[in-house]
GROMACS .gro file of C-alpha atoms in nm:
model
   83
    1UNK     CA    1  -0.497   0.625  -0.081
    2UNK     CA    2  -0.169   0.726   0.113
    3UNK     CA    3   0.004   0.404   0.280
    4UNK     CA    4  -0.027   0.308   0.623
    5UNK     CA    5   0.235   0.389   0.885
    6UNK     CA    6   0.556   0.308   0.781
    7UNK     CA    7   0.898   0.257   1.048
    8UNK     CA    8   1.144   0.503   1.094
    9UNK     CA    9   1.323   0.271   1.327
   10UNK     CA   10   1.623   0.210   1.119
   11UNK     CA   11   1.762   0.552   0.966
   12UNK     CA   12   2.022   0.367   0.759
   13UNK     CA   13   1.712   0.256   0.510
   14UNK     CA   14   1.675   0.436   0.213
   15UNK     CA   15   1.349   0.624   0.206
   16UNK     CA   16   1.162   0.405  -0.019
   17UNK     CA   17   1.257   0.047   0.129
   18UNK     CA   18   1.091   0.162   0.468
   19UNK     CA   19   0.844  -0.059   0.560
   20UNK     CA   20   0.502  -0.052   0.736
   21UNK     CA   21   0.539  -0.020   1.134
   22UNK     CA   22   0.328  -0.261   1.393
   23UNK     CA   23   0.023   0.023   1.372
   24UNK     CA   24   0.041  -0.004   0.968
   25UNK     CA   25   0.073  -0.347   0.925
   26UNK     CA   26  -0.257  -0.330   1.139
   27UNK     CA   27  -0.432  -0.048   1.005
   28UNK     CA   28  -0.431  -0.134   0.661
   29UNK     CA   29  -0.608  -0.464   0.661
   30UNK     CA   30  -0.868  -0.276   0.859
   31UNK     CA   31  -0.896  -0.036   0.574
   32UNK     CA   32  -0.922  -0.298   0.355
   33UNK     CA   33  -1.190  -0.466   0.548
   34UNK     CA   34  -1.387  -0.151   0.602
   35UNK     CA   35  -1.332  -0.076   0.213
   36UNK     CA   36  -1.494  -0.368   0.097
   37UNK     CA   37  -1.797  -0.371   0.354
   38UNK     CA   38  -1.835  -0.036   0.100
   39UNK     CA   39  -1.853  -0.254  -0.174
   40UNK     CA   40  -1.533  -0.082  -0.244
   41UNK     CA   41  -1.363  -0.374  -0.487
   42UNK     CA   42  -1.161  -0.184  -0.785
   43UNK     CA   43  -1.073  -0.399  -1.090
   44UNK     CA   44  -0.673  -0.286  -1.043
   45UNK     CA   45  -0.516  -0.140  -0.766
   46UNK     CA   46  -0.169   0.113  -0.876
   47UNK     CA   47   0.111   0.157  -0.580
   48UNK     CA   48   0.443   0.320  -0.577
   49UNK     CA   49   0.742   0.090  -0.544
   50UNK     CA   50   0.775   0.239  -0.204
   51UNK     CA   51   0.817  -0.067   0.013
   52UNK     CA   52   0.523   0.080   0.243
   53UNK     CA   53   0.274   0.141  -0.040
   54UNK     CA   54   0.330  -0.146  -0.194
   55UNK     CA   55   0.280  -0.360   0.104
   56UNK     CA   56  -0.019  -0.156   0.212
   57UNK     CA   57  -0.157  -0.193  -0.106
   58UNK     CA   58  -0.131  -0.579  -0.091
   59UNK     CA   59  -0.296  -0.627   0.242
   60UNK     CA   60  -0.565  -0.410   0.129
   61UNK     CA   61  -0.606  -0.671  -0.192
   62UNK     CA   62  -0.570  -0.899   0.038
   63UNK     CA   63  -0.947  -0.762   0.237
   64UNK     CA   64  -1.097  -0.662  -0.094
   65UNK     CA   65  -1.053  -1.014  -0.262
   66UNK     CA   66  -0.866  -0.853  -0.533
   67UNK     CA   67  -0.530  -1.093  -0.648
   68UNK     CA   68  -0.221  -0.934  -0.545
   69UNK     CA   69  -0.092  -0.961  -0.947
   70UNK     CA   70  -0.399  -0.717  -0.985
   71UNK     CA   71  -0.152  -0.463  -0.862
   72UNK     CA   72   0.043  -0.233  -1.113
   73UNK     CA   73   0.369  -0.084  -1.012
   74UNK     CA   74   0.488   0.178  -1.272
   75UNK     CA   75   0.820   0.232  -1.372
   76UNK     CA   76   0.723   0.631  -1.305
   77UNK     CA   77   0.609   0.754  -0.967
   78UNK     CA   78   0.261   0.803  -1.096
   79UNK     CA   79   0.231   1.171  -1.027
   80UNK     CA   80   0.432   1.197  -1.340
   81UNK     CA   81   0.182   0.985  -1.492
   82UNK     CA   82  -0.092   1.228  -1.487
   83UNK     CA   83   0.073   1.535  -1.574
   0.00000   0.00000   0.00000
């Protein structure tokens, strides 16, 4: 899953401690919400350090009653992980 709409609103950030925008911070629990309806509820959740992933990542926890420690953050971006 790709995060949820992140903030462009101060250029001086560096790219990955942008965070979620006012839609994204909004969207995500709704994806979370409409994940577990699914029955969607995976035993561990893997984001990016990315501020923005990793904050989408915990709101969706958040919906899918999964703890937020359930979340790995790997010292690799994990496309590197599965080449």
């Amino acid at each position: 899953m790709r995060h949820a709409k992140s903030s462009r609103d101060d250029p001086s950030l560096p790219d990955p401690e942008r965070p979620l925008d006012d839609r994204g911070r909004q969207d995500a629990p709704t994806m979370g919400k409409r994940l577990g309806k699914r029955g969607v509820r995976p035993d561990l959740l893997v984001s990016s350090p990315a501020l923005r992933a990793l904050t989408t990542a915990q709101l969706i926890a958040d919906e899918i009653g999964r703890p937020r420690k359930r979340i790995v953050v790997p010292r690799q971006e994990p496309s590197r992980l599965c080449a």
